[in-house]
Every structure is written in C-alpha cells, then in structure tokens.
Tab-separated table of C-alpha atoms and ligand atoms in Angstrom:
chain	number	residue	atom	x	y	z
A	1	MET	CA	31.247	-22.269	33.712
A	2	THR	CA	33.925	-24.508	32.207
A	3	ASP	CA	36.555	-23.247	29.807
A	4	GLN	CA	34.772	-25.067	27.021
A	5	ASP	CA	31.507	-23.180	27.744
A	6	LYS	CA	33.269	-19.830	27.668
A	7	GLU	CA	34.857	-20.719	24.368
A	8	SER	CA	31.536	-21.728	22.752
A	9	THR	CA	29.826	-18.480	23.881
A	10	LYS	CA	32.480	-16.511	22.098
A	11	ILE	CA	32.172	-18.533	18.921
A	12	SER	CA	28.403	-17.991	18.742
A	13	GLU	CA	28.922	-14.290	19.255
A	14	LEU	CA	31.639	-14.154	16.650
A	15	ILE	CA	30.174	-16.173	13.834
A	16	GLY	CA	26.572	-16.893	14.808
A	17	TYR	CA	23.621	-14.790	13.656
A	18	GLU	CA	20.768	-13.432	15.716
A	19	LYS	CA	18.179	-10.868	14.754
A	20	ASN	CA	18.039	-7.570	16.622
A	21	ASN	CA	14.963	-5.933	18.106
A	22	VAL	CA	14.786	-2.295	17.020
A	23	TRP	CA	14.020	-1.064	20.535
A	24	ASP	CA	17.263	-2.670	21.804
A	25	LYS	CA	19.270	-0.833	19.157
A	26	LEU	CA	18.099	2.755	19.594
A	27	ALA	CA	20.627	5.528	19.333
A	28	GLU	CA	20.430	8.543	21.676
A	29	GLY	CA	17.290	10.545	20.852
A	30	GLU	CA	16.195	8.122	18.119
A	31	LYS	CA	12.917	7.154	19.799
A	32	GLU	CA	11.689	10.761	19.600
A	33	LEU	CA	12.661	10.891	15.918
A	34	ILE	CA	10.749	7.659	15.300
A	35	PHE	CA	7.597	8.879	17.024
A	36	ASP	CA	7.698	12.233	15.190
A	37	PHE	CA	8.226	10.498	11.864
A	38	CYS	CA	5.258	8.212	12.522
A	39	GLY	CA	3.100	11.240	13.386
A	40	ASP	CA	3.707	12.532	9.844
A	41	TYR	CA	3.096	9.038	8.507
A	42	LYS	CA	-0.309	8.813	10.212
A	43	ASN	CA	-1.272	12.186	8.725
A	44	PHE	CA	-0.343	10.878	5.286
A	45	LEU	CA	-2.473	7.755	5.824
A	46	ASP	CA	-5.459	9.863	6.922
A	47	ILE	CA	-5.496	11.909	3.730
A	48	SER	CA	-4.491	9.076	1.379
A	49	LYS	CA	-7.304	6.533	1.589
A	50	THR	CA	-7.371	5.667	-2.127
A	51	GLU	CA	-4.792	5.306	-4.889
A	52	ARG	CA	-5.927	8.604	-6.432
A	53	GLU	CA	-5.613	10.447	-3.109
A	54	ALA	CA	-2.180	8.919	-2.452
A	55	VAL	CA	-0.924	10.044	-5.876
A	56	LYS	CA	-2.290	13.534	-5.296
A	57	ASN	CA	-0.571	13.816	-1.903
A	58	ILE	CA	2.756	12.424	-3.142
A	59	ILE	CA	2.792	15.015	-5.890
A	60	SER	CA	1.771	17.938	-3.689
A	61	SER	CA	4.578	17.009	-1.229
A	62	ALA	CA	6.991	16.926	-4.169
A	63	VAL	CA	5.814	20.292	-5.490
A	64	GLU	CA	6.390	21.815	-2.035
A	65	ARG	CA	9.989	20.640	-2.303
A	66	GLY	CA	10.665	22.142	-5.718
A	67	PHE	CA	9.856	19.155	-7.946
A	68	ALA	CA	8.493	20.090	-11.375
A	69	ASP	CA	6.222	18.255	-13.804
A	70	ILE	CA	8.420	16.309	-16.206
A	71	ASN	CA	6.160	17.475	-19.036
A	72	GLN	CA	7.534	20.988	-18.557
A	73	GLY	CA	10.968	19.870	-19.767
A	74	GLU	CA	14.423	19.917	-18.198
A	75	ASN	CA	14.940	21.889	-15.003
A	76	LYS	CA	18.017	22.985	-13.078
A	77	ASN	CA	17.554	21.130	-9.806
A	78	GLY	CA	16.930	17.766	-11.484
A	79	LYS	CA	13.760	17.159	-9.455
A	80	TYR	CA	10.831	15.793	-11.453
A	81	TYR	CA	7.436	14.295	-10.839
A	82	TYR	CA	5.121	12.526	-13.203
A	83	ASN	CA	1.431	11.970	-12.668
A	84	TYR	CA	0.174	9.177	-14.909
A	85	ARG	CA	-3.619	9.120	-15.177
A	86	GLY	CA	-3.912	10.167	-11.541
A	87	LYS	CA	-3.052	6.607	-10.476
A	88	ILE	CA	0.715	6.281	-10.803
A	89	ALA	CA	3.178	8.805	-9.396
A	90	VAL	CA	6.893	8.848	-10.186
A	91	LEU	CA	9.455	11.028	-8.426
A	92	ALA	CA	12.938	11.438	-9.873
A	93	ARG	CA	16.079	13.181	-8.728
A	94	LEU	CA	18.620	13.328	-11.512
A	95	ASN	CA	22.188	14.303	-10.704
A	96	GLY	CA	23.628	14.877	-14.154
A	97	ASN	CA	25.087	11.374	-14.558
A	98	SER	CA	24.216	9.491	-17.717
A	99	LEU	CA	21.032	7.480	-17.297
A	100	ALA	CA	22.840	4.604	-19.030
A	101	ARG	CA	24.616	3.952	-15.703
A	102	GLY	CA	21.250	2.672	-14.518
A	103	LEU	CA	18.720	4.083	-12.077
A	104	LYS	CA	18.333	3.426	-8.381
A	105	ILE	CA	14.650	2.687	-7.933
A	106	VAL	CA	12.379	2.130	-4.957
A	107	ALA	CA	8.975	0.919	-6.172
A	108	ALA	CA	5.864	0.677	-4.008
A	109	HIS	CA	2.142	0.448	-4.784
A	110	VAL	CA	-0.595	2.956	-3.995
A	111	ASP	CA	-3.672	0.720	-4.299
A	112	ALA	CA	-5.109	-1.280	-1.396
A	113	PRO	CA	-7.827	-3.887	-0.899
A	114	ARG	CA	-11.282	-2.289	-0.711
A	115	LEU	CA	-14.876	-2.530	-1.886
A	116	ASP	CA	-15.652	-0.880	-5.223
A	117	LEU	CA	-19.191	0.092	-6.119
A	118	LYS	CA	-20.583	-1.739	-9.135
A	119	GLN	CA	-21.502	0.271	-12.245
A	120	ASN	CA	-25.239	-0.182	-11.538
A	121	PRO	CA	-25.095	-0.153	-7.749
A	122	LEU	CA	-28.272	1.457	-6.404
A	123	TYR	CA	-31.418	-0.508	-5.526
A	124	GLU	CA	-33.862	-0.973	-2.707
A	125	GLU	CA	-34.921	-4.013	-0.752
A	126	GLN	CA	-37.374	-4.180	2.168
A	127	ASP	CA	-37.637	-0.379	2.225
A	128	ILE	CA	-33.908	0.136	2.578
A	129	ALA	CA	-31.734	1.749	-0.114
A	130	LEU	CA	-28.620	-0.305	-0.857
A	131	LEU	CA	-25.494	-0.178	-3.030
A	132	LYS	CA	-23.940	-3.240	-4.630
A	133	THR	CA	-20.162	-3.678	-4.296
A	134	HIS	CA	-17.448	-5.703	-5.969
A	135	TYR	CA	-14.450	-6.310	-3.750
A	136	TYR	CA	-10.994	-5.344	-5.001
A	137	GLY	CA	-7.945	-7.396	-4.004
A	138	GLY	CA	-7.562	-10.111	-1.406
A	139	ILE	CA	-9.951	-9.530	1.463
A	140	LYS	CA	-11.445	-11.713	4.177
A	141	LYS	CA	-15.059	-10.723	3.585
A	142	TYR	CA	-16.263	-11.012	7.176
A	143	GLN	CA	-13.827	-8.276	8.215
A	144	TRP	CA	-15.829	-5.772	6.161
A	145	LEU	CA	-19.255	-6.407	7.688
A	146	ALA	CA	-20.817	-4.335	10.455
A	147	ARG	CA	-18.101	-1.713	10.518
A	148	PRO	CA	-17.963	1.993	9.603
A	149	LEU	CA	-17.107	2.558	5.958
A	150	ALA	CA	-16.412	5.771	4.054
A	151	LEU	CA	-17.133	6.419	0.387
A	152	HIS	CA	-14.343	7.970	-1.710
A	153	GLY	CA	-14.146	8.400	-5.432
A	154	VAL	CA	-14.990	10.173	-8.621
A	155	PHE	CA	-17.867	10.484	-11.027
A	156	VAL	CA	-16.847	11.386	-14.577
A	157	LEU	CA	-19.640	13.138	-16.453
A	158	THR	CA	-20.175	12.935	-20.196
A	159	ASP	CA	-18.572	16.359	-20.715
A	160	GLY	CA	-15.384	14.995	-19.092
A	161	SER	CA	-15.806	16.957	-15.874
A	162	ILE	CA	-15.044	15.161	-12.626
A	163	LYS	CA	-17.097	15.225	-9.432
A	164	GLU	CA	-15.106	14.084	-6.430
A	165	ILE	CA	-16.923	12.652	-3.464
A	166	THR	CA	-15.759	11.811	0.080
A	167	ILE	CA	-18.341	10.915	2.706
A	168	GLY	CA	-17.607	9.311	6.048
A	169	GLU	CA	-14.258	10.688	7.183
A	170	ASP	CA	-15.320	13.906	8.921
A	171	ASP	CA	-16.737	13.389	12.441
A	172	ASN	CA	-19.959	15.057	11.290
A	173	ASP	CA	-20.307	12.927	8.153
A	174	PRO	CA	-22.603	9.940	8.002
A	175	ILE	CA	-20.903	6.574	7.403
A	176	PHE	CA	-21.943	3.433	5.526
A	177	SER	CA	-22.046	-0.200	6.575
A	178	ILE	CA	-22.853	-3.728	5.465
A	179	ASP	CA	-25.235	-5.567	7.739
A	180	ASP	CA	-24.298	-8.889	9.267
A	181	LEU	CA	-26.642	-11.499	10.637
A	182	LEU	CA	-27.389	-11.471	14.354
A	183	PRO	CA	-25.877	-14.448	16.245
A	184	HIS	CA	-29.356	-15.514	17.339
A	185	LEU	CA	-30.255	-16.419	13.766
A	186	SER	CA	-26.974	-17.348	12.136
A	187	ARG	CA	-26.701	-20.943	13.318
A	188	LYS	CA	-27.721	-22.607	10.045
A	189	SER	CA	-26.870	-20.003	7.452
A	190	GLN	CA	-23.428	-19.145	8.804
A	191	GLU	CA	-22.054	-21.139	11.704
A	192	SER	CA	-22.485	-24.622	10.251
A	193	LYS	CA	-20.732	-23.704	6.981
A	194	LYS	CA	-17.117	-23.471	5.919
A	195	LEU	CA	-15.677	-19.948	6.157
A	196	SER	CA	-15.147	-19.840	2.376
A	197	GLU	CA	-18.872	-20.502	1.834
A	198	VAL	CA	-20.387	-18.290	4.526
A	199	PHE	CA	-19.693	-14.848	3.147
A	200	ILE	CA	-20.765	-14.174	-0.410
A	201	GLY	CA	-19.608	-11.339	-2.643
A	202	GLU	CA	-23.157	-10.594	-3.796
A	203	LYS	CA	-24.298	-10.093	-0.193
A	204	MET	CA	-21.685	-7.386	0.447
A	205	ASN	CA	-24.255	-4.621	-0.053
A	206	ILE	CA	-23.982	-1.186	1.491
A	207	ILE	CA	-26.843	0.291	3.496
A	208	ALA	CA	-27.322	3.740	1.993
A	209	GLY	CA	-30.651	5.220	3.203
A	210	SER	CA	-34.095	4.516	4.635
A	211	ILE	CA	-36.309	7.601	4.216
A	212	PRO	CA	-38.576	7.324	1.132
A	213	LEU	CA	-39.550	10.085	-1.302
A	214	GLU	CA	-42.749	11.756	-0.061
A	215	ASN	CA	-44.748	11.202	-3.239
A	216	LYS	CA	-46.274	7.743	-2.849
A	217	GLU	CA	-46.992	7.584	-6.590
A	218	GLU	CA	-43.224	7.275	-7.211
A	219	LYS	CA	-41.659	3.883	-7.867
A	220	ASN	CA	-38.660	2.784	-5.769
A	221	ARG	CA	-39.152	5.608	-3.308
A	222	PHE	CA	-36.226	4.575	-1.076
A	223	LYS	CA	-33.734	4.163	-3.875
A	224	MET	CA	-34.864	7.361	-5.586
A	225	ALA	CA	-34.578	9.329	-2.337
A	226	VAL	CA	-30.850	8.522	-2.300
A	227	MET	CA	-30.642	9.465	-5.964
A	228	SER	CA	-32.351	12.811	-5.283
A	229	TYR	CA	-29.846	13.511	-2.519
A	230	LEU	CA	-26.985	12.884	-4.955
A	231	HIS	CA	-28.678	15.027	-7.582
A	232	GLU	CA	-29.295	17.949	-5.231
A	233	ASN	CA	-25.823	17.867	-3.686
A	234	TYR	CA	-23.637	16.783	-6.589
A	235	GLY	CA	-25.768	17.259	-9.691
A	236	LEU	CA	-25.659	13.528	-10.432
A	237	THR	CA	-28.092	11.252	-12.224
A	238	GLU	CA	-28.304	7.492	-11.870
A	239	LYS	CA	-26.547	6.990	-15.195
A	240	ASP	CA	-23.456	8.783	-13.837
A	241	PHE	CA	-22.627	5.701	-11.742
A	242	LEU	CA	-21.724	4.006	-15.030
A	243	SER	CA	-18.636	6.196	-15.381
A	244	ALA	CA	-17.667	6.383	-11.732
A	245	GLU	CA	-14.948	4.846	-9.586
A	246	LEU	CA	-16.258	4.743	-6.046
A	247	GLU	CA	-14.473	2.946	-3.259
A	248	LEU	CA	-15.655	1.949	0.201
A	249	VAL	CA	-12.782	2.014	2.680
A	250	PRO	CA	-12.712	1.718	6.477
A	251	ALA	CA	-13.756	5.090	7.913
A	252	GLY	CA	-11.555	6.811	10.457
A	253	LYS	CA	-7.982	7.697	11.182
A	254	ALA	CA	-4.712	5.924	11.790
A	255	ARG	CA	-4.089	5.467	15.502
A	256	ASP	CA	-1.269	4.581	17.863
A	257	LEU	CA	-1.593	1.058	19.188
A	258	GLY	CA	-0.556	-0.320	22.570
A	259	PHE	CA	0.036	1.173	26.026
A	260	ASP	CA	3.485	2.201	24.852
A	261	ARG	CA	2.194	3.618	21.530
A	262	SER	CA	4.883	1.574	19.800
A	263	MET	CA	2.712	0.586	16.830
A	264	VAL	CA	0.514	2.186	14.185
A	265	ALA	CA	-2.909	0.670	13.463
A	266	SER	CA	-4.539	1.693	10.199
A	267	TYR	CA	-6.188	0.629	6.996
A	268	ALA	CA	-3.943	0.317	3.894
A	269	GLN	CA	-0.498	0.252	5.472
A	270	ASP	CA	-0.003	-2.334	2.690
A	271	ASP	CA	1.532	-0.593	0.926
A	272	ARG	CA	1.324	3.027	1.981
A	273	VAL	CA	3.912	2.398	4.693
A	274	CYS	CA	6.404	1.760	1.888
A	275	VAL	CA	4.947	4.617	-0.174
A	276	PHE	CA	5.471	7.132	2.630
A	277	THR	CA	8.925	5.901	3.667
A	278	ALA	CA	10.152	5.724	0.036
A	279	MET	CA	8.849	9.224	-0.665
A	280	LYS	CA	10.505	10.666	2.462
A	281	ALA	CA	13.764	8.828	1.747
A	282	LEU	CA	13.898	10.234	-1.787
A	283	PHE	CA	13.235	13.750	-0.461
A	284	ASP	CA	15.823	13.503	2.327
A	285	VAL	CA	18.895	12.287	0.402
A	286	GLU	CA	21.337	15.217	0.477
A	287	ASN	CA	23.285	14.878	-2.748
A	288	PRO	CA	22.306	11.786	-4.712
A	289	SER	CA	25.384	10.054	-6.103
A	290	GLU	CA	23.187	8.271	-8.657
A	291	ASN	CA	19.958	9.030	-10.468
A	292	ILE	CA	17.317	8.043	-7.914
A	293	LEU	CA	13.630	7.375	-8.528
A	294	ALA	CA	10.538	6.308	-6.645
A	295	PHE	CA	7.696	4.589	-8.488
A	296	PHE	CA	4.245	4.444	-6.925
A	297	MET	CA	2.288	1.913	-8.951
A	298	ASP	CA	-1.409	1.034	-9.096
A	299	LYS	CA	-3.241	-2.307	-9.437
A	300	GLU	CA	-0.790	-4.447	-7.448
A	301	GLU	CA	-3.574	-5.966	-5.374
A	302	THR	CA	-5.316	-7.323	-8.470
A	303	GLY	CA	-2.197	-8.730	-10.125
A	304	SER	CA	-0.698	-5.556	-11.670
A	305	SER	CA	-2.699	-5.840	-14.922
A	306	GLY	CA	-4.018	-2.762	-16.708
A	307	ASN	CA	-2.488	0.443	-18.003
A	308	THR	CA	-1.635	1.720	-14.512
A	309	GLY	CA	-0.296	-1.622	-13.272
A	310	SER	CA	3.318	-2.808	-13.268
A	311	ASP	CA	2.570	-5.567	-15.796
A	312	SER	CA	2.432	-2.924	-18.542
A	313	ARG	CA	5.004	-1.062	-20.631
A	314	PHE	CA	4.787	1.975	-18.364
A	315	LEU	CA	8.342	1.658	-17.024
A	316	GLU	CA	9.758	1.621	-20.523
A	317	TYR	CA	7.544	4.505	-21.612
A	318	PHE	CA	8.521	6.609	-18.613
A	319	THR	CA	12.245	5.907	-19.031
A	320	GLY	CA	11.989	7.027	-22.654
A	321	MET	CA	10.380	10.205	-21.450
A	322	LEU	CA	13.195	10.703	-18.921
A	323	LEU	CA	15.849	10.326	-21.650
A	324	ASP	CA	13.995	12.780	-23.903
A	325	THR	CA	13.596	15.313	-21.111
A	326	ILE	CA	17.318	15.622	-20.437
A	327	GLY	CA	18.220	15.160	-24.114
A	328	GLU	CA	20.216	11.975	-23.626
A	329	GLU	CA	20.572	9.616	-26.564
A	330	GLY	CA	19.953	6.117	-25.356
A	331	ARG	CA	17.519	3.279	-25.150
A	332	PRO	CA	15.080	2.853	-22.265
A	333	LEU	CA	15.728	-0.896	-22.169
A	334	THR	CA	19.467	-0.342	-21.676
A	335	VAL	CA	18.846	2.108	-18.841
A	336	LEU	CA	16.432	-0.284	-17.154
A	337	ALA	CA	18.662	-3.342	-17.585
A	338	HIS	CA	21.453	-1.543	-15.701
A	339	SER	CA	19.174	-0.416	-12.882
A	340	GLN	CA	18.741	-1.605	-9.323
A	341	CYS	CA	15.429	-1.754	-7.505
A	342	LEU	CA	14.012	-2.286	-4.067
A	343	SER	CA	10.487	-3.601	-4.547
A	344	ALA	CA	9.006	-1.789	-1.588
A	345	ASP	CA	6.200	-3.918	-0.253
A	346	VAL	CA	5.077	-5.297	3.072
A	347	ASN	CA	5.383	-8.821	4.388
A	348	GLY	CA	3.242	-10.699	6.911
A	349	ALA	CA	4.727	-10.623	10.405
A	350	LEU	CA	4.736	-13.737	12.574
A	351	ASN	CA	1.296	-13.931	14.180
A	352	PRO	CA	1.609	-14.850	17.880
A	353	ASP	CA	-1.751	-16.665	17.842
A	354	TYR	CA	-1.208	-18.617	14.616
A	355	GLN	CA	2.485	-19.373	14.727
A	356	ASP	CA	1.860	-22.642	12.892
A	357	VAL	CA	1.370	-21.032	9.480
A	358	HIS	CA	4.861	-19.557	9.664
A	359	GLU	CA	8.237	-21.224	9.507
A	360	LYS	CA	9.659	-19.440	12.496
A	361	MET	CA	13.325	-19.478	11.501
A	362	ASN	CA	12.483	-17.552	8.345
A	363	ALA	CA	9.404	-15.531	9.261
A	364	ALA	CA	9.550	-11.768	9.640
A	365	LYS	CA	8.954	-10.634	13.223
A	366	LEU	CA	7.276	-7.427	14.317
A	367	GLY	CA	9.873	-5.065	15.782
A	368	TYR	CA	12.892	-6.673	14.155
A	369	GLY	CA	13.468	-4.035	11.530
A	370	VAL	CA	12.775	-3.693	7.834
A	371	CYS	CA	12.183	-7.044	6.150
A	372	VAL	CA	14.163	-8.141	3.081
A	373	THR	CA	12.423	-10.890	1.120
A	374	LYS	CA	14.677	-12.655	-1.383
A	375	PHE	CA	11.744	-14.299	-3.130
A	376	THR	CA	7.950	-14.345	-2.873
A	377	GLY	CA	5.642	-16.584	-4.936
A	378	SER	CA	4.159	-19.886	-3.818
A	379	GLY	CA	4.957	-23.599	-3.703
A	380	GLY	CA	8.261	-24.305	-5.418
A	381	LYS	CA	9.110	-20.625	-5.824
A	382	TYR	CA	6.553	-20.212	-8.609
A	383	ASN	CA	5.894	-16.732	-9.981
A	384	THR	CA	8.735	-14.959	-8.270
A	385	SER	CA	11.817	-13.145	-9.476
A	386	ASP	CA	14.080	-14.481	-6.660
A	387	ALA	CA	16.880	-11.937	-6.207
A	388	SER	CA	20.457	-13.100	-6.782
A	389	ALA	CA	22.830	-13.761	-3.881
A	390	GLU	CA	25.036	-11.062	-5.423
A	391	PHE	CA	22.320	-8.405	-5.129
A	392	MET	CA	21.293	-9.615	-1.675
A	393	GLY	CA	24.961	-9.300	-0.694
A	394	LYS	CA	25.087	-5.734	-1.967
A	395	VAL	CA	21.911	-4.738	-0.148
A	396	ARG	CA	23.153	-6.414	3.025
A	397	ARG	CA	26.368	-4.406	2.938
A	398	ILE	CA	24.499	-1.119	2.347
A	399	PHE	CA	22.093	-1.717	5.237
A	400	ASP	CA	24.788	-2.895	7.670
A	401	GLU	CA	27.028	0.067	6.904
A	402	ALA	CA	24.143	2.489	7.451
A	403	GLY	CA	23.161	0.872	10.774
A	404	VAL	CA	19.741	-0.236	9.484
A	405	VAL	CA	18.030	-2.815	11.688
A	406	TRP	CA	16.844	-5.400	9.160
A	407	GLN	CA	15.782	-9.013	8.911
A	408	SER	CA	15.221	-11.549	6.194
A	409	GLY	CA	11.677	-12.864	5.955
A	410	GLU	CA	9.738	-15.430	3.954
A	411	LEU	CA	5.956	-15.177	3.695
A	412	GLY	CA	4.879	-18.374	5.428
A	413	LYS	CA	5.358	-22.104	5.411
A	414	ILE	CA	6.154	-23.373	1.927
A	415	ASP	CA	2.892	-25.264	1.420
A	416	GLU	CA	0.676	-22.822	3.329
A	417	GLY	CA	-0.133	-20.341	0.550
A	418	GLY	CA	1.840	-17.444	-0.838
A	419	GLY	CA	1.709	-14.178	-2.670
A	420	GLY	CA	3.585	-11.901	-5.009
A	421	THR	CA	4.661	-8.314	-5.439
A	422	ILE	CA	5.614	-6.052	-8.337
A	423	ALA	CA	9.244	-7.268	-8.125
A	424	LYS	CA	8.931	-9.692	-11.044
A	425	PHE	CA	7.573	-7.023	-13.401
A	426	PHE	CA	10.565	-4.801	-12.722
A	427	ALA	CA	12.934	-7.788	-12.929
A	428	ALA	CA	11.539	-8.508	-16.401
A	429	TYR	CA	13.613	-5.543	-17.629
A	430	GLY	CA	16.812	-7.204	-16.456
A	431	MET	CA	17.439	-5.026	-13.432
A	432	ASP	CA	18.377	-6.389	-10.019
A	433	VAL	CA	15.312	-6.383	-7.754
A	434	ILE	CA	14.690	-7.484	-4.204
A	435	ASP	CA	11.609	-7.099	-2.005
A	436	CYS	CA	12.130	-4.899	1.007
A	437	GLY	CA	9.476	-3.433	3.301
A	438	THR	CA	7.728	-3.404	6.651
A	439	ALA	CA	6.263	-6.546	8.219
A	440	LEU	CA	2.605	-6.188	9.254
A	441	LEU	CA	0.264	-7.956	11.620
A	442	SER	CA	-3.341	-8.340	10.386
A	443	MET	CA	-2.108	-7.736	6.837
A	444	HIS	CA	-4.906	-7.061	4.316
A	445	SER	CA	-7.388	-6.424	7.121
A	446	PRO	CA	-9.168	-3.094	7.677
A	447	LEU	CA	-6.782	-2.468	10.603
A	448	GLU	CA	-3.226	-3.426	9.743
A	449	ILE	CA	-0.568	-3.128	12.440
A	450	ALA	CA	3.043	-2.000	12.028
A	451	SER	CA	5.834	-1.373	14.533
A	452	LYS	CA	7.004	2.235	14.564
A	453	GLY	CA	10.566	0.941	14.877
A	454	ASP	CA	10.125	-1.100	11.699
A	455	ILE	CA	8.565	1.838	9.844
A	456	TRP	CA	11.551	3.986	10.778
A	457	ASN	CA	14.037	1.348	9.668
A	458	THR	CA	12.167	0.963	6.375
A	459	TYR	CA	12.776	4.671	5.804
A	460	LYS	CA	16.434	4.299	6.834
A	461	ALA	CA	16.864	1.338	4.486
A	462	TYR	CA	15.473	3.153	1.437
A	463	LYS	CA	17.538	6.236	2.205
A	464	ALA	CA	20.721	4.154	2.576
A	465	PHE	CA	19.943	2.409	-0.724
A	466	TYR	CA	19.523	5.772	-2.463
A	467	GLU	CA	22.722	7.127	-0.903
A	468	ALA	CA	24.870	4.171	-1.930
A	469	GLY	CA	26.520	4.119	-5.336
A	470	MET	CA	25.709	1.530	-7.993
B	1	LIG	MN1	1.537	-4.910	-1.032
B	2	LIG	MN1	-1.266	-6.588	-0.567
C-alpha cells in the first residue's frame, strides 16, 4: 500500500458516509433484548388484526400503566388516553409544561389492507354459499386467493347493540378462502392476460358453506343454511349485514422468519410495527421533558379521508380537548403549529429479486436500521410534505446521540410509482413532520417481512425523539 492509498482510506473514514448493519452494531446483551421485544410485538400483532382490535389493545395496555380516559378530566400523573369511535387511539403524557410550547408527536396508522364484506354479501352459486367482498387499500389481488382467511368485525343491530365476530384464528375454527383457477384450465382466462386484467374485484368472493338446508321446498338452501348458522349462533338476520363492518384478513399468527429467526413475518406490519414501537416508546420514557403524544390513526390505506382519517379536523378537535382538560387558555392551532412529529410509517425495503425498481443509493435496506424518509409522494415530489433540512438535521442529531442505527430511504425510482403517508395532513397544521419507520419486504402483502434489528431501532428512535427537548 502506498502512502497515498493510506491517506485516502483515512479520508473516506473521516468524512465519507456508509450505512451500518444493525447486527454489526449490537451492544452487549442487545440481541436478547431485541428478540424479547419482538416476542411481545408478535403477540400484539396476533391480537390486533383489525383497526378496532388494535385500538382496543393500545388502550388496554395504557390502562394497565395508569393512563386514564381524557373524558374523566385532569389527573395527577398526566397520562391520558382517548378512544375516538373505536378507530383512533391517542395516548398523551403531559408533564405540566404549557401546551403552547408544542407537542412531540409520533403518529402511526392502525388500518391495513384487507377485504371488507359488501353490505349485501351473501349469495349462492353452483350449490356453494359465497360472500362478496370489496377490497380495502392497495392490494395485489392474486395474493389473496387460495389462502386461509379469518373473518373479524362487528354487526351493529338496530337497537345499537354490537355483536363482535372472529372466526378463523383459533386452531379449531374453520377458515375462509377465495378459490383460484387450476393451472390446467387457466391458460386463456388468466395466463395470456396482463396482470392488471387477470384478477377482478368482483371475483374476489369468499367460500362460506356447502351444506344446504334440509327442507327442499326452501329457496336458496345453501345461502340460507349459512344465514341460519349466523342466526342460531349470533342472533343475526340477513338485514344485519347492512350495518356491519366485517373484514377478511390472513388467518394465523406472526412468525419468526429465517434459520436465524432474525425477521418477523406477518400480516399488517404496515403499520402496526410503528404502532407497537411508538406505543412502547411512549410508555418507556422515564420523565418526559416535553408533552409527548402518540396518535394511532385510521383510514391511511384509503387516503386518510373520513371522520377517523388524518385528512379531517380530528387533530384540532383533540388538541382543543387537551387544552380544556388541563384548563389551559390557548388555541389548538397555535399548539399544533409549534409541534414536532415523526410520521411513523413503513417504507419498502430493497427487494433482492427486483433491485431495478429501486434507486440503490437511496433505497432503504433490510437490516440497516430505522428508515427516515424526507419526502414521499410520486413523480416530481407531488403530494408530499417534504421535511425541511432543519428538521432532518434535528432528527439526525437526536438519533446519532442516542446510538440509533438509522438510514435515509426513498420509496423507489422516481418514475416507478410512489405513495404517501399521513405526514402531509399533520404538516398542514404547520408543525415539523418527517416520515420515520421500519422498512419492509413484501410490503402490502399478506405476509410482510421486517428485520428484528430494524424493529428494535424503530422503537429506539421514537423513544429518543420523545426524550429529546424541543
Ligand atoms: Mn403505512
Ligand atoms: Mn400502506
């Protein structure tokens, strides 16, 4: 090696930048902590298969830790939860500082792509009872065929009472499935077509039964046999489907993936990986130096519209409620404008088989820590809030000081496609917002994959953000 070579090595080490793999950066005993943490995370995934279930579990974890319903008024420990329509959860830890200083917010979403049942779902065809679905969010339809599905949801009866239903998660439960065509007969109707034309929303019908009612005088004996089952077991009539929200999700539990068990494979890690890590981070901060909050929003996967989505006035409404609860004079818009937010959502990790869709210098990589995404959107940065360099600089300092393994990631090649998060709806209030979450393989599929090291560093990142001052 010449003197010149030695010199250049030093310069690259001094002022160059290379990403770190989390497994190369483990502290003593950290691997055990990571695996334990991910055990709890998998349990959370297993009981939180819908937005309603996630909200319920977030709130019961909060109650266990002394959080009180904000509707009960001010409390001594400053720990509050709010359950909005069973579909948004907010956790707050107030430390006595004026809210006008601004809030430190981590905001994730509790909804995930799935198949909803239509309002008139039940019919029969060729002596099989079937249920019509309407997919929710961005799915690749073929991934939902010929696989075990579980039914979760609620029926609301005309007297306002709610019947909850979960079928397909217990080992002894039956499951549901959508049939796919056998390869022997799919040459013309599937294989010669474009992928976007092969699978049709109206053919995503759930097989729900095949034993008819005994009385041959009855009409629709196969359909009505399913209806009688629902009537006998849940007291339901066919009309009750009209006021129901029933979701088909992949049946089964989150699992470790790989010989080394270094990854978690599960449905709905987008975005429940950020939900779980944000919740734990908020719980685990010792003495918050600022007022810290976690928002768990609904409807992100369908564009955040609706009264439980982020593109609503909910944030303003809730902040007003927060001010009222502690008796602080002030305006919600002022509080929000002074706030800082990590938009806690996942990013797509570089796919080893389809590297071409990514721009490798700026793609998030599995195992390289929590991913910070300065902007999302598509094309020429359309529909994104694009965080400022100043806020990125602040977040960078916080993460580096706390020893968080993190990377910057952009969703794909510029002209390849794109996507958005709830960041822009929070940014609309004037606060600083940046996207920050775990990178996933097979994102939006029924079996999303995350690195346990990345999950852990997502938790560490949110906790460091909460612990840092404004
Ligand atoms: Mn998401
Ligand atoms: Mn998503």
